[in-house]
PDB file of C-alpha atoms in Angstrom:
ATOM      1  CA  UNK F   1     -21.756   7.231   3.723  1.00 85.00           C
ATOM      2  CA  UNK F   2     -18.443   8.564   2.468  1.00 86.00           C
ATOM      3  CA  UNK F   3     -15.248   9.414   4.982  1.00 91.00           C
ATOM      4  CA  UNK F   4     -13.277  12.192   5.669  1.00 92.00           C
ATOM      5  CA  UNK F   5      -9.542  12.420   4.615  1.00 90.00           C
ATOM      6  CA  UNK F   6      -7.486  15.380   6.113  1.00 91.00           C
ATOM      7  CA  UNK F   7      -3.663  16.208   4.643  1.00 92.00           C
ATOM      8  CA  UNK F   8      -2.133  17.832   7.111  1.00 94.00           C
ATOM      9  CA  UNK F   9       1.545  19.252   6.542  1.00 96.00           C
ATOM     10  CA  UNK F  10       1.188  19.934   2.984  1.00 95.00           C
ATOM     11  CA  UNK F  11       3.810  22.721   1.585  1.00 96.00           C
ATOM     12  CA  UNK F  12       2.344  26.118   0.655  1.00 97.00           C
ATOM     13  CA  UNK F  13       3.912  25.433  -3.253  1.00 97.00           C
ATOM     14  CA  UNK F  14       1.934  22.069  -3.417  1.00 96.00           C
ATOM     15  CA  UNK F  15      -0.960  23.932  -2.038  1.00 96.00           C
ATOM     16  CA  UNK F  16      -1.079  26.550  -4.559  1.00 97.00           C
ATOM     17  CA  UNK F  17      -0.118  23.981  -7.445  1.00 97.00           C
ATOM     18  CA  UNK F  18      -3.492  22.336  -6.541  1.00 97.00           C
ATOM     19  CA  UNK F  19      -5.201  25.489  -6.347  1.00 97.00           C
ATOM     20  CA  UNK F  20      -3.806  25.978 -10.090  1.00 98.00           C
ATOM     21  CA  UNK F  21      -5.029  22.866 -11.236  1.00 97.00           C
ATOM     22  CA  UNK F  22      -8.372  22.852  -9.946  1.00 97.00           C
ATOM     23  CA  UNK F  23      -8.981  26.095 -11.556  1.00 98.00           C
ATOM     24  CA  UNK F  24      -7.661  25.357 -15.033  1.00 98.00           C
ATOM     25  CA  UNK F  25     -10.480  22.178 -14.501  1.00 97.00           C
ATOM     26  CA  UNK F  26     -12.944  24.356 -13.196  1.00 98.00           C
ATOM     27  CA  UNK F  27     -13.424  22.869  -9.944  1.00 97.00           C
ATOM     28  CA  UNK F  28     -12.407  23.345  -6.268  1.00 96.00           C
ATOM     29  CA  UNK F  29      -9.312  22.621  -4.775  1.00 95.00           C
ATOM     30  CA  UNK F  30     -11.052  19.711  -2.691  1.00 95.00           C
ATOM     31  CA  UNK F  31     -12.746  18.507  -5.724  1.00 96.00           C
ATOM     32  CA  UNK F  32      -9.670  18.467  -7.765  1.00 96.00           C
ATOM     33  CA  UNK F  33      -7.951  16.227  -4.632  1.00 95.00           C
ATOM     34  CA  UNK F  34     -10.691  13.828  -4.883  1.00 95.00           C
ATOM     35  CA  UNK F  35      -9.978  13.718  -8.832  1.00 96.00           C
ATOM     36  CA  UNK F  36      -6.558  13.151  -8.226  1.00 97.00           C
ATOM     37  CA  UNK F  37      -6.550  10.109  -5.765  1.00 95.00           C
ATOM     38  CA  UNK F  38      -9.394   8.428  -7.837  1.00 95.00           C
ATOM     39  CA  UNK F  39      -7.393   8.650 -10.860  1.00 96.00           C
ATOM     40  CA  UNK F  40      -3.992   7.353  -8.759  1.00 95.00           C
ATOM     41  CA  UNK F  41      -5.781   4.467  -7.139  1.00 95.00           C
ATOM     42  CA  UNK F  42      -8.181   3.471  -9.905  1.00 94.00           C
ATOM     43  CA  UNK F  43      -6.098   0.925 -11.604  1.00 91.00           C
ATOM     44  CA  UNK F  44      -4.833  -0.220  -7.663  1.00 89.00           C
ATOM     45  CA  UNK F  45      -5.219  -4.040  -7.334  1.00 91.00           C
ATOM     46  CA  UNK F  46      -4.502  -6.253  -4.102  1.00 91.00           C
ATOM     47  CA  UNK F  47      -2.052  -8.797  -4.919  1.00 91.00           C
ATOM     48  CA  UNK F  48      -3.836 -12.543  -4.556  1.00 94.00           C
ATOM     49  CA  UNK F  49      -2.104 -14.900  -2.486  1.00 96.00           C
ATOM     50  CA  UNK F  50      -0.403 -16.676  -4.719  1.00 95.00           C
ATOM     51  CA  UNK F  51       1.579 -13.665  -5.882  1.00 94.00           C
ATOM     52  CA  UNK F  52       2.627 -12.684  -2.114  1.00 94.00           C
ATOM     53  CA  UNK F  53       3.603 -16.299  -1.616  1.00 94.00           C
ATOM     54  CA  UNK F  54       5.898 -16.693  -4.834  1.00 95.00           C
ATOM     55  CA  UNK F  55       7.412 -13.032  -3.543  1.00 94.00           C
ATOM     56  CA  UNK F  56       8.052 -14.245  -0.419  1.00 93.00           C
ATOM     57  CA  UNK F  57       9.750 -17.382  -1.372  1.00 91.00           C
ATOM     58  CA  UNK F  58      11.668 -15.240  -3.788  1.00 93.00           C
ATOM     59  CA  UNK F  59      12.911 -13.112  -0.657  1.00 93.00           C
ATOM     60  CA  UNK F  60      13.748 -15.962   1.038  1.00 91.00           C
ATOM     61  CA  UNK F  61      15.390 -18.340  -1.189  1.00 89.00           C
ATOM     62  CA  UNK F  62      19.046 -17.917   0.003  1.00 91.00           C
ATOM     63  CA  UNK F  63      18.345 -18.345   3.829  1.00 88.00           C
ATOM     64  CA  UNK F  64      18.870 -21.746   5.067  1.00 87.00           C
ATOM     65  CA  UNK F  65      15.183 -23.265   5.354  1.00 84.00           C
ATOM     66  CA  UNK F  66      14.600 -26.108   8.579  1.00 87.00           C
ATOM     67  CA  UNK F  67      11.757 -28.706   7.368  1.00 87.00           C
ATOM     68  CA  UNK F  68       8.926 -28.476   9.621  1.00 89.00           C
ATOM     69  CA  UNK F  69       9.454 -32.400  10.827  1.00 90.00           C
ATOM     70  CA  UNK F  70      12.508 -31.586  12.333  1.00 88.00           C
ATOM     71  CA  UNK F  71      11.113 -28.511  14.025  1.00 88.00           C
ATOM     72  CA  UNK F  72       8.297 -30.289  15.405  1.00 91.00           C
ATOM     73  CA  UNK F  73      10.585 -33.222  16.353  1.00 89.00           C
ATOM     74  CA  UNK F  74      12.982 -30.869  18.093  1.00 86.00           C
ATOM     75  CA  UNK F  75       9.553 -29.350  20.015  1.00 84.00           C
ATOM     76  CA  UNK F  76       8.677 -32.676  20.996  1.00 87.00           C
ATOM     77  CA  UNK F  77      12.109 -33.751  22.441  1.00 84.00           C
ATOM     78  CA  UNK F  78      12.144 -30.704  24.627  1.00 82.00           C
ATOM     79  CA  UNK F  79       9.050 -31.418  26.451  1.00 78.00           C
TER      80      UNK F  79
END
């Protein structure tokens, strides 16, 4: 079953442009809205784990890293 999406607080100018575009394409504003979303998202892909991990390594490369063994040892010593 298809879901619903409600978009609130759109500027009047944007709504008018959507309606004009819909009329040019011979469809309702709602159908035009669906088509715009479909086109915008059709090639959207979720990044895989390796890509996300590489990006995280790049973002944290300049930070001081503590080896996990040191953290484990420190945790054991605190007991």
